[in-house]
Amino acid sequence: MARAIGSGRVRTERVLRRAASAGLDADGVARSVLWVMQLAGCVFVAAALWSFSIDDWPSGSVWPHAPGTRNWCGRAGAWVAYRMLHALDYGAWALAGLWALHVVVTGFVSRVGQTVARALGAALMAASVAGLQRLLGEGSGAIPDLSGGVIGSVAHAELTGRFGGLGAFLILGVALLVGAVVTLDAWVFIVPAWAWGRLRAAAPPVASATATAATKTAGAWARWIQWARARLARPSKAQSAAATHKKKRRAAQQQPAAPAAIDENAGGLGGTEAFDPDQSLAQPEAPAAAQPAEAPRAAPAPEIKPAAQALTPEQLRAKISKLPLRFAASGKKAATEEDLRDVQNQTDLEGYRFPGVDLLEEPEPGYGVKLEAFVRDQASALERALREYRIDGEVVGIDSGPVITFYEIRLAAGTKVAALQSVASDLARSLRAVNIRIVPNTAGRDTVGIEVPNPHKEKVRLKELMGKSEVYGGMSLPMFLGKDAAGNPLIADLSKMPHMLIAGTTGSGKSVCMGSILMSFLYTKKPNELKLVLVDPKMVELSQFKDVPHLMCPVVTEMGKAAAILEWAVRKMDERYELLMEAGCRDIGAYNALSWEELRERFAPADEAEEARIPKKLPFIVFVIDELADLMMTNKEVEGSIVRIAQKARAVGIHLIVATQRPQANVVTGLIKANMPSRVCFKVASGMDSRIVMDQKGGELLLGQGDMLFLSPRSSELARAQGTLVDDKEIRKVVKFLREVAEPTFERSLMQIRTGSAAAGGLEGDESPEGTIDHDGLTAAQADPLFDKAVDIALETKIGSVSMLQRRLAIGYTRASRLIDAMGKAGILGDHKGTVAREVLISPDVWEQMKAQAAADASGSAGQEDGLFAGPSPDNQPQPSEPPADEAPDGLGSDDHEPGSPDESDESADADAEAPPFETDEPVRSPRR
């Protein structure tokens, strides 16, 4: 029993906690219970009043009472109804109605204040109703001989005795109005306001009808009076004949009919003719029906004229067959090595070879020829559908693209585009299309465009677009995006954009578009001209490019590290701006155009060490982020870094390509969108997502699988296009070729960034930020003779574990833990992650360089520090592989420096000298596979 009571108490407390978590506090529960009780009471009183019977107890009008109780609510209901009707009669119904209104308002609208005042007002209204019932309807009531109840009878007797019947009526009416205002506030004026509004709405038609009837009646009377006056003023025929006979008998004999003819023409009525008012009223109305005022009503007839021009199916087909049909895809030409030579740099980085176009798939032949018959038949069907939906227009042009066909429609004068947009869904059904998109305006033409999907999509190949060398010949960073709706190549220059936002749902073609962009870079730029940083949280989209020599660091898959890399990019941007300021250049193009003699003249180095650190060329740096939503959720500071790079980094050659499959307002914020004017939208889930990305609807109507809308920074018009298709097989072939040509050269500062920490880098002399190599800590840690061996074990096993060192080195927990902490302080291991082993942040090559640096510091020699110059070579480019027989050695070779520049031993003498903040740390070459 005690256990049951205890479990019941626990359940009660659990229910109370759930109620509290749902926002139902004690006061709320009490109010809800009170409202339910009021609702039940209101229903009880209404039922009791409705079923009241004079035969039920405790009525005093009938004796003896009827057996049983007829009231629905029993004896209690009969008692309540009798007492209320006995006191107020009809006023009881008013009181019950006000109570019901109070219950409804408090339960479904809002709480009611000033309850006491409203209750007094309701009582005043009930008493006034009872008094008015007694005054106006004596003899009527629920109880015989007691009309108005006791209160109504008393009020009637007192008021009529002092003020008479009229005074009593005025007093009771005013009391009723005052009680209504106190009880109902402004609600009392709702019914009068509604009645007044209906009266005002009905007044103009009534007044107009009255005025029309009065005008017709007055006109009829005026015409009748005019006729009567004219008839009385004209002499009769007999008087005219007698006068004529007296004056001239001969004239009267010779011309007897002349007066009659004159009379008939003048009056039109004989002496025996009666006046017909209906006929006289109808005569003036006949010309009114034909007067010119009615002519404008027939004016719309010319607008319906095209409907009369309905062509037969044969005539329509003949008309459509004469329209020009443009197939830009009909003149396909696959790219050759000569087409790419204008954009490829053949001089720098000797030994590097671009991938051949033979690694790419051939374009699809004969697509336009297969589609021509279908497109013309669809144009005929479109024109018939326009006529069926009473849209006055005709097809005047056809542009067939790889995925949709663009029909130019010329609308008749006075036909609105909104009428065409309102039947877009009906037109799609008539054309048997998934959906259509209406382009309200076409630049430079007076036509409207309708985009209708083709039955089959054309595969737009990269090899075909590369054959348009006349389009991309002068571009710095060409991107082969696809073909527009007319079949023309869509090739854009990233350096002019200068950043790009890509959005689309899963399967819409977003990842394929990013792959085609990266392939465009690999075919047009060498590693010394372009550096790539790839951020891929999915670990499968961009991992195919992990071996290309253009990478500055391995593909980033951790969002915490990606945020730190963006902070590093901001610092790199600032450093490059200082470099351009020192060189007196406005942008990266002006700097790269300077010769070596001009650079030395502008920088004026003090010695050979400073001269060796001047970068001869600055490469473009492109950050490709596959999923912006994950990055925004990881770190709140990411938006600031992206916005700052997007605002300033164009001049120094740093560009962003950001993609997301969740184009929400908290991901694609206003600042990010405002600083990325170039956007690509693939199929999205809703029109709201399309508005977020492209500032207008349309993205939800796309077909998927590469169908996209492109917004250029130089235009506000959206371009419909089909994205370039690059297969995984093509990517693997190109990456394999480049892996055999050259190895990626990683940036040391990027390799040393820890997950979730700040980016590496900084000015010379600054403290090493978290995540960089601490040379002082490394030198101190090497005092332990087992430190180097412990690092070798960590590099071998790829983890930093205390238990691993205990087993391998046969040492205790304290010393193993101290070695792990020392490796973390030196930047070799990542942060502590609870029971999980620490991550190894460096490669064996980096460890060898760190030991060499520490040895140089310990011996007192001035080794080369992590300065602000990348070295004398063009931003420390990766060296091409030698022929297959000879393999390039690991690490930094002597080829990394310009001929004639001092080597590391010479540079180390001036390493501690202050240097201007030019390019950052020297790169780290990835280990050979």
Short mmCIF file of N, CA and C in Angstrom, two decimals, residues 97-243:
data_model
loop_
_atom_site.label_atom_id
_atom_site.label_comp_id
_atom_site.label_asym_id
_atom_site.label_seq_id
_atom_site.Cartn_x
_atom_site.Cartn_y
_atom_site.Cartn_z
N GLY A 97 -27.42 35.47 -21.74
CA GLY A 97 -26.66 35.72 -22.97
C GLY A 97 -25.35 36.45 -22.72
N LEU A 98 -25.38 37.43 -21.82
CA LEU A 98 -24.14 38.14 -21.49
C LEU A 98 -23.14 37.21 -20.82
N TRP A 99 -23.63 36.31 -19.98
CA TRP A 99 -22.72 35.34 -19.34
C TRP A 99 -22.07 34.43 -20.38
N ALA A 100 -22.88 33.96 -21.34
CA ALA A 100 -22.33 33.11 -22.40
C ALA A 100 -21.29 33.85 -23.23
N LEU A 101 -21.53 35.14 -23.53
CA LEU A 101 -20.55 35.93 -24.27
C LEU A 101 -19.26 36.07 -23.49
N HIS A 102 -19.37 36.25 -22.17
CA HIS A 102 -18.18 36.36 -21.32
C HIS A 102 -17.36 35.08 -21.36
N VAL A 103 -18.04 33.94 -21.31
CA VAL A 103 -17.33 32.66 -21.33
C VAL A 103 -16.60 32.47 -22.65
N VAL A 104 -17.25 32.81 -23.76
CA VAL A 104 -16.61 32.65 -25.08
C VAL A 104 -15.40 33.55 -25.22
N VAL A 105 -15.52 34.80 -24.79
CA VAL A 105 -14.41 35.75 -24.94
C VAL A 105 -13.23 35.33 -24.09
N THR A 106 -13.46 34.97 -22.83
CA THR A 106 -12.36 34.58 -21.96
C THR A 106 -11.71 33.28 -22.40
N GLY A 107 -12.47 32.40 -23.05
CA GLY A 107 -11.89 31.12 -23.44
C GLY A 107 -11.17 31.13 -24.76
N PHE A 108 -11.60 31.97 -25.71
CA PHE A 108 -11.05 31.89 -27.07
C PHE A 108 -10.42 33.18 -27.56
N VAL A 109 -10.65 34.29 -26.90
CA VAL A 109 -10.10 35.56 -27.39
C VAL A 109 -9.05 36.08 -26.44
N SER A 110 -9.42 36.56 -25.31
CA SER A 110 -8.47 37.11 -24.35
C SER A 110 -9.15 37.22 -23.00
N ARG A 111 -8.33 37.51 -22.00
CA ARG A 111 -8.87 37.72 -20.66
C ARG A 111 -9.65 39.03 -20.60
N VAL A 112 -10.66 39.06 -19.72
CA VAL A 112 -11.53 40.22 -19.57
C VAL A 112 -11.20 40.91 -18.26
N GLY A 113 -10.92 42.19 -18.33
CA GLY A 113 -10.63 42.96 -17.12
C GLY A 113 -11.86 43.67 -16.58
N GLN A 114 -11.70 44.29 -15.40
CA GLN A 114 -12.78 45.06 -14.76
C GLN A 114 -14.05 44.23 -14.65
N THR A 115 -13.92 43.06 -14.00
CA THR A 115 -15.04 42.12 -13.92
C THR A 115 -16.20 42.69 -13.13
N VAL A 116 -15.90 43.39 -12.04
CA VAL A 116 -16.98 43.91 -11.18
C VAL A 116 -17.81 44.95 -11.95
N ALA A 117 -17.15 45.87 -12.62
CA ALA A 117 -17.88 46.90 -13.36
C ALA A 117 -18.73 46.28 -14.46
N ARG A 118 -18.18 45.27 -15.14
CA ARG A 118 -18.96 44.64 -16.21
C ARG A 118 -20.16 43.88 -15.64
N ALA A 119 -19.99 43.27 -14.45
CA ALA A 119 -21.12 42.58 -13.84
C ALA A 119 -22.24 43.56 -13.47
N LEU A 120 -21.86 44.74 -12.95
CA LEU A 120 -22.88 45.76 -12.64
C LEU A 120 -23.57 46.24 -13.91
N GLY A 121 -22.81 46.39 -14.98
CA GLY A 121 -23.42 46.79 -16.25
C GLY A 121 -24.38 45.75 -16.76
N ALA A 122 -24.02 44.46 -16.61
CA ALA A 122 -24.92 43.39 -17.05
C ALA A 122 -26.21 43.40 -16.23
N ALA A 123 -26.09 43.63 -14.91
CA ALA A 123 -27.29 43.70 -14.07
C ALA A 123 -28.18 44.87 -14.48
N LEU A 124 -27.56 46.02 -14.82
CA LEU A 124 -28.34 47.17 -15.26
C LEU A 124 -29.06 46.88 -16.57
N MET A 125 -28.39 46.18 -17.49
CA MET A 125 -29.03 45.82 -18.76
C MET A 125 -30.22 44.90 -18.53
N ALA A 126 -30.05 43.88 -17.64
CA ALA A 126 -31.14 42.95 -17.38
C ALA A 126 -32.34 43.66 -16.77
N ALA A 127 -32.11 44.55 -15.80
CA ALA A 127 -33.20 45.29 -15.18
C ALA A 127 -33.90 46.20 -16.19
N SER A 128 -33.13 46.84 -17.08
CA SER A 128 -33.73 47.71 -18.09
C SER A 128 -34.59 46.92 -19.07
N VAL A 129 -34.11 45.73 -19.47
CA VAL A 129 -34.90 44.89 -20.36
C VAL A 129 -36.21 44.49 -19.68
N ALA A 130 -36.14 44.14 -18.40
CA ALA A 130 -37.36 43.76 -17.67
C ALA A 130 -38.33 44.93 -17.58
N GLY A 131 -37.82 46.14 -17.30
CA GLY A 131 -38.69 47.30 -17.23
C GLY A 131 -39.33 47.62 -18.57
N LEU A 132 -38.53 47.54 -19.67
CA LEU A 132 -39.09 47.81 -21.00
C LEU A 132 -40.12 46.76 -21.38
N GLN A 133 -39.90 45.50 -20.98
CA GLN A 133 -40.91 44.47 -21.26
C GLN A 133 -42.22 44.80 -20.56
N ARG A 134 -42.14 45.22 -19.32
CA ARG A 134 -43.36 45.56 -18.58
C ARG A 134 -44.05 46.77 -19.18
N LEU A 135 -43.22 47.76 -19.66
CA LEU A 135 -43.78 48.99 -20.20
C LEU A 135 -44.41 48.77 -21.57
N LEU A 136 -43.76 47.97 -22.43
CA LEU A 136 -44.21 47.84 -23.82
C LEU A 136 -45.03 46.59 -24.07
N GLY A 137 -44.84 45.54 -23.30
CA GLY A 137 -45.52 44.28 -23.58
C GLY A 137 -46.24 43.74 -22.38
N GLU A 138 -47.06 44.53 -21.76
CA GLU A 138 -47.77 44.08 -20.56
C GLU A 138 -48.69 42.91 -20.93
N GLY A 139 -48.65 41.90 -20.12
CA GLY A 139 -49.44 40.70 -20.37
C GLY A 139 -48.65 39.58 -20.98
N SER A 140 -47.46 39.88 -21.55
CA SER A 140 -46.62 38.84 -22.15
C SER A 140 -45.52 38.49 -21.18
N GLY A 141 -45.21 37.24 -21.03
CA GLY A 141 -44.16 36.82 -20.13
C GLY A 141 -44.25 35.35 -19.84
N ALA A 142 -43.20 34.83 -19.19
CA ALA A 142 -43.18 33.41 -18.87
C ALA A 142 -44.12 33.08 -17.73
N ILE A 143 -44.31 34.03 -16.82
CA ILE A 143 -45.17 33.81 -15.67
C ILE A 143 -46.42 34.66 -15.87
N PRO A 144 -47.61 34.09 -15.81
CA PRO A 144 -48.85 34.87 -16.02
C PRO A 144 -48.99 36.01 -15.01
N ASP A 145 -49.49 37.13 -15.50
CA ASP A 145 -49.77 38.32 -14.69
C ASP A 145 -48.52 38.89 -14.03
N LEU A 146 -47.35 38.54 -14.56
CA LEU A 146 -46.11 39.10 -13.98
C LEU A 146 -45.14 39.41 -15.11
N SER A 147 -45.59 40.19 -16.10
CA SER A 147 -44.73 40.57 -17.22
C SER A 147 -43.59 41.44 -16.72
N GLY A 148 -42.36 41.10 -17.11
CA GLY A 148 -41.18 41.82 -16.66
C GLY A 148 -40.66 41.39 -15.32
N GLY A 149 -41.29 40.46 -14.66
CA GLY A 149 -40.84 40.00 -13.37
C GLY A 149 -41.06 41.04 -12.28
N VAL A 150 -40.61 40.70 -11.09
CA VAL A 150 -40.79 41.59 -9.96
C VAL A 150 -40.02 42.89 -10.16
N ILE A 151 -38.75 42.78 -10.67
CA ILE A 151 -37.94 43.98 -10.85
C ILE A 151 -38.52 44.86 -11.94
N GLY A 152 -39.00 44.29 -13.03
CA GLY A 152 -39.60 45.07 -14.08
C GLY A 152 -40.89 45.75 -13.64
N SER A 153 -41.70 45.06 -12.83
CA SER A 153 -42.95 45.64 -12.35
C SER A 153 -42.68 46.81 -11.42
N VAL A 154 -41.69 46.64 -10.52
CA VAL A 154 -41.36 47.74 -9.61
C VAL A 154 -40.83 48.94 -10.38
N ALA A 155 -39.90 48.71 -11.35
CA ALA A 155 -39.36 49.82 -12.12
C ALA A 155 -40.45 50.51 -12.92
N HIS A 156 -41.37 49.75 -13.49
CA HIS A 156 -42.47 50.34 -14.26
C HIS A 156 -43.35 51.20 -13.39
N ALA A 157 -43.72 50.67 -12.19
CA ALA A 157 -44.60 51.43 -11.30
C ALA A 157 -43.94 52.72 -10.81
N GLU A 158 -42.66 52.65 -10.45
CA GLU A 158 -41.99 53.83 -9.91
C GLU A 158 -41.76 54.89 -11.00
N LEU A 159 -41.34 54.47 -12.19
CA LEU A 159 -40.99 55.44 -13.23
C LEU A 159 -42.22 56.06 -13.88
N THR A 160 -43.25 55.25 -14.17
CA THR A 160 -44.44 55.82 -14.80
C THR A 160 -45.19 56.72 -13.84
N GLY A 161 -45.14 56.41 -12.54
CA GLY A 161 -45.81 57.27 -11.59
C GLY A 161 -45.17 58.64 -11.48
N ARG A 162 -43.86 58.73 -11.73
CA ARG A 162 -43.16 60.00 -11.58
C ARG A 162 -42.93 60.70 -12.92
N PHE A 163 -42.64 59.94 -13.99
CA PHE A 163 -42.24 60.57 -15.25
C PHE A 163 -43.19 60.27 -16.40
N GLY A 164 -44.21 59.46 -16.14
CA GLY A 164 -45.12 59.11 -17.22
C GLY A 164 -44.53 58.03 -18.12
N GLY A 165 -45.33 57.63 -19.11
CA GLY A 165 -44.89 56.55 -19.99
C GLY A 165 -43.70 56.93 -20.84
N LEU A 166 -43.71 58.14 -21.46
CA LEU A 166 -42.59 58.56 -22.31
C LEU A 166 -41.31 58.73 -21.51
N GLY A 167 -41.41 59.35 -20.33
CA GLY A 167 -40.22 59.53 -19.50
C GLY A 167 -39.65 58.21 -19.05
N ALA A 168 -40.56 57.27 -18.67
CA ALA A 168 -40.07 55.95 -18.26
C ALA A 168 -39.37 55.25 -19.42
N PHE A 169 -39.90 55.38 -20.63
CA PHE A 169 -39.25 54.75 -21.80
C PHE A 169 -37.86 55.34 -22.04
N LEU A 170 -37.73 56.67 -21.95
CA LEU A 170 -36.42 57.29 -22.16
C LEU A 170 -35.42 56.86 -21.10
N ILE A 171 -35.86 56.83 -19.83
CA ILE A 171 -34.94 56.47 -18.76
C ILE A 171 -34.48 55.02 -18.91
N LEU A 172 -35.43 54.11 -19.17
CA LEU A 172 -35.04 52.71 -19.34
C LEU A 172 -34.17 52.50 -20.57
N GLY A 173 -34.45 53.22 -21.67
CA GLY A 173 -33.60 53.09 -22.86
C GLY A 173 -32.19 53.56 -22.61
N VAL A 174 -32.04 54.72 -21.93
CA VAL A 174 -30.70 55.22 -21.61
C VAL A 174 -29.98 54.26 -20.68
N ALA A 175 -30.70 53.72 -19.68
CA ALA A 175 -30.08 52.76 -18.77
C ALA A 175 -29.61 51.52 -19.51
N LEU A 176 -30.41 51.05 -20.46
CA LEU A 176 -30.00 49.89 -21.27
C LEU A 176 -28.73 50.19 -22.07
N LEU A 177 -28.65 51.37 -22.69
CA LEU A 177 -27.46 51.74 -23.47
C LEU A 177 -26.25 51.89 -22.59
N VAL A 178 -26.40 52.51 -21.41
CA VAL A 178 -25.27 52.66 -20.49
C VAL A 178 -24.77 51.30 -20.02
N GLY A 179 -25.71 50.41 -19.65
CA GLY A 179 -25.28 49.07 -19.24
C GLY A 179 -24.57 48.33 -20.36
N ALA A 180 -25.02 48.50 -21.60
CA ALA A 180 -24.35 47.84 -22.73
C ALA A 180 -22.94 48.37 -22.93
N VAL A 181 -22.76 49.70 -22.81
CA VAL A 181 -21.42 50.29 -22.98
C VAL A 181 -20.48 49.82 -21.88
N VAL A 182 -20.98 49.80 -20.63
CA VAL A 182 -20.12 49.36 -19.53
C VAL A 182 -19.76 47.89 -19.68
N THR A 183 -20.68 47.09 -20.15
CA THR A 183 -20.45 45.65 -20.22
C THR A 183 -19.65 45.25 -21.47
N LEU A 184 -20.01 45.80 -22.61
CA LEU A 184 -19.47 45.34 -23.88
C LEU A 184 -18.41 46.25 -24.47
N ASP A 185 -18.16 47.42 -23.92
CA ASP A 185 -17.20 48.37 -24.47
C ASP A 185 -17.59 48.73 -25.91
N ALA A 186 -16.63 48.61 -26.81
CA ALA A 186 -16.86 49.00 -28.21
C ALA A 186 -17.71 48.00 -28.97
N TRP A 187 -17.92 46.81 -28.41
CA TRP A 187 -18.70 45.80 -29.13
C TRP A 187 -20.14 46.26 -29.36
N VAL A 188 -20.61 47.17 -28.50
CA VAL A 188 -21.98 47.61 -28.63
C VAL A 188 -22.22 48.39 -29.91
N PHE A 189 -21.14 48.90 -30.49
CA PHE A 189 -21.27 49.69 -31.72
C PHE A 189 -21.06 48.86 -32.98
N ILE A 190 -20.80 47.56 -32.83
CA ILE A 190 -20.52 46.74 -34.01
C ILE A 190 -21.77 46.62 -34.87
N VAL A 191 -22.90 46.31 -34.26
CA VAL A 191 -24.14 46.13 -35.04
C VAL A 191 -24.56 47.43 -35.71
N PRO A 192 -24.59 48.58 -34.99
CA PRO A 192 -24.93 49.82 -35.70
C PRO A 192 -23.96 50.15 -36.82
N ALA A 193 -22.66 49.91 -36.58
CA ALA A 193 -21.68 50.20 -37.63
C ALA A 193 -21.91 49.31 -38.85
N TRP A 194 -22.22 48.03 -38.60
CA TRP A 194 -22.50 47.12 -39.72
C TRP A 194 -23.74 47.56 -40.49
N ALA A 195 -24.80 47.95 -39.75
CA ALA A 195 -26.02 48.39 -40.42
C ALA A 195 -25.78 49.67 -41.22
N TRP A 196 -24.99 50.59 -40.64
CA TRP A 196 -24.68 51.83 -41.35
C TRP A 196 -23.87 51.56 -42.61
N GLY A 197 -22.93 50.60 -42.51
CA GLY A 197 -22.14 50.27 -43.69
C GLY A 197 -23.00 49.65 -44.79
N ARG A 198 -23.92 48.77 -44.42
CA ARG A 198 -24.81 48.20 -45.43
C ARG A 198 -25.71 49.27 -46.05
N LEU A 199 -26.15 50.23 -45.21
CA LEU A 199 -27.01 51.30 -45.73
C LEU A 199 -26.25 52.18 -46.72
N ARG A 200 -24.98 52.49 -46.37
CA ARG A 200 -24.18 53.32 -47.28
C ARG A 200 -23.86 52.57 -48.57
N ALA A 201 -23.65 51.25 -48.44
CA ALA A 201 -23.37 50.49 -49.66
C ALA A 201 -24.60 50.41 -50.57
N ALA A 202 -25.79 50.36 -49.96
CA ALA A 202 -27.00 50.24 -50.76
C ALA A 202 -27.51 51.59 -51.25
N ALA A 203 -26.99 52.71 -50.68
CA ALA A 203 -27.51 54.04 -51.05
C ALA A 203 -27.23 54.40 -52.50
N PRO A 204 -26.00 54.25 -53.03
CA PRO A 204 -25.77 54.66 -54.43
C PRO A 204 -26.64 53.95 -55.45
N PRO A 205 -26.80 52.60 -55.38
CA PRO A 205 -27.69 51.98 -56.37
C PRO A 205 -29.13 52.47 -56.28
N VAL A 206 -29.62 52.63 -55.03
CA VAL A 206 -31.00 53.10 -54.88
C VAL A 206 -31.15 54.51 -55.42
N ALA A 207 -30.17 55.37 -55.08
CA ALA A 207 -30.24 56.75 -55.58
C ALA A 207 -30.15 56.80 -57.09
N SER A 208 -29.28 55.95 -57.65
CA SER A 208 -29.13 55.94 -59.11
C SER A 208 -30.42 55.48 -59.79
N ALA A 209 -31.06 54.42 -59.24
CA ALA A 209 -32.31 53.93 -59.83
C ALA A 209 -33.41 54.97 -59.70
N THR A 210 -33.46 55.63 -58.54
CA THR A 210 -34.48 56.67 -58.35
C THR A 210 -34.29 57.82 -59.32
N ALA A 211 -33.02 58.24 -59.47
CA ALA A 211 -32.74 59.35 -60.39
C ALA A 211 -33.08 58.96 -61.82
N THR A 212 -32.77 57.71 -62.21
CA THR A 212 -33.09 57.29 -63.57
C THR A 212 -34.60 57.29 -63.82
N ALA A 213 -35.36 56.74 -62.87
CA ALA A 213 -36.82 56.72 -63.02
C ALA A 213 -37.39 58.13 -63.08
N ALA A 214 -36.86 59.03 -62.20
CA ALA A 214 -37.36 60.41 -62.20
C ALA A 214 -37.04 61.09 -63.52
N THR A 215 -35.86 60.83 -64.06
CA THR A 215 -35.48 61.45 -65.33
C THR A 215 -36.39 60.99 -66.46
N LYS A 216 -36.68 59.69 -66.51
CA LYS A 216 -37.57 59.20 -67.56
C LYS A 216 -38.98 59.79 -67.43
N THR A 217 -39.49 59.83 -66.19
CA THR A 217 -40.84 60.36 -65.99
C THR A 217 -40.92 61.83 -66.35
N ALA A 218 -39.91 62.60 -65.91
CA ALA A 218 -39.90 64.04 -66.23
C ALA A 218 -39.78 64.26 -67.72
N GLY A 219 -38.99 63.46 -68.42
CA GLY A 219 -38.85 63.61 -69.86
C GLY A 219 -40.15 63.31 -70.59
N ALA A 220 -40.86 62.27 -70.10
CA ALA A 220 -42.15 61.93 -70.74
C ALA A 220 -43.17 63.05 -70.56
N TRP A 221 -43.26 63.58 -69.34
CA TRP A 221 -44.20 64.68 -69.10
C TRP A 221 -43.82 65.91 -69.92
N ALA A 222 -42.55 66.19 -70.05
CA ALA A 222 -42.14 67.37 -70.82
C ALA A 222 -42.51 67.20 -72.29
N ARG A 223 -42.27 65.99 -72.84
CA ARG A 223 -42.64 65.79 -74.24
C ARG A 223 -44.16 65.87 -74.46
N TRP A 224 -44.93 65.35 -73.48
CA TRP A 224 -46.40 65.39 -73.61
C TRP A 224 -46.90 66.83 -73.55
N ILE A 225 -46.37 67.63 -72.67
CA ILE A 225 -46.78 69.04 -72.56
C ILE A 225 -46.42 69.80 -73.84
N GLN A 226 -45.24 69.54 -74.39
CA GLN A 226 -44.83 70.21 -75.63
C GLN A 226 -45.76 69.85 -76.78
N TRP A 227 -46.15 68.60 -76.84
CA TRP A 227 -47.07 68.18 -77.91
C TRP A 227 -48.44 68.85 -77.74
N ALA A 228 -48.95 68.92 -76.50
CA ALA A 228 -50.26 69.51 -76.25
C ALA A 228 -50.28 71.00 -76.62
N ARG A 229 -49.21 71.68 -76.28
CA ARG A 229 -49.15 73.11 -76.63
C ARG A 229 -49.13 73.30 -78.14
N ALA A 230 -48.38 72.51 -78.82
CA ALA A 230 -48.32 72.63 -80.28
C ALA A 230 -49.67 72.29 -80.91
N ARG A 231 -50.34 71.32 -80.34
CA ARG A 231 -51.64 70.94 -80.90
C ARG A 231 -52.69 72.03 -80.69
N LEU A 232 -52.71 72.67 -79.55
CA LEU A 232 -53.68 73.73 -79.29
C LEU A 232 -53.40 74.98 -80.11
N ALA A 233 -52.16 75.27 -80.37
CA ALA A 233 -51.82 76.50 -81.11
C ALA A 233 -52.08 76.35 -82.60
N ARG A 234 -52.19 75.16 -83.17
CA ARG A 234 -52.40 74.98 -84.60
C ARG A 234 -53.91 75.00 -84.90
N PRO A 235 -54.43 75.75 -85.93
CA PRO A 235 -55.86 75.77 -86.28
C PRO A 235 -56.28 74.44 -86.87
N SER A 236 -57.56 74.17 -86.77
CA SER A 236 -58.11 72.92 -87.28
C SER A 236 -58.20 72.97 -88.81
N LYS A 237 -58.48 71.85 -89.44
CA LYS A 237 -58.58 71.75 -90.90
C LYS A 237 -59.82 72.50 -91.42
N ALA A 238 -60.90 72.42 -90.68
CA ALA A 238 -62.14 73.10 -91.15
C ALA A 238 -61.98 74.62 -91.19
N GLN A 239 -61.32 75.17 -90.15
CA GLN A 239 -61.11 76.62 -90.14
C GLN A 239 -60.18 77.04 -91.26
N SER A 240 -59.19 76.29 -91.53
CA SER A 240 -58.27 76.64 -92.63
C SER A 240 -58.97 76.55 -93.98
N ALA A 241 -59.82 75.56 -94.18
CA ALA A 241 -60.53 75.42 -95.48
C ALA A 241 -61.54 76.54 -95.70
N ALA A 242 -62.25 76.94 -94.63
CA ALA A 242 -63.23 78.04 -94.78
C ALA A 242 -62.57 79.35 -95.12
N ALA A 243 -61.47 79.64 -94.47
CA ALA A 243 -60.75 80.90 -94.75
C ALA A 243 -60.23 80.91 -96.18
#
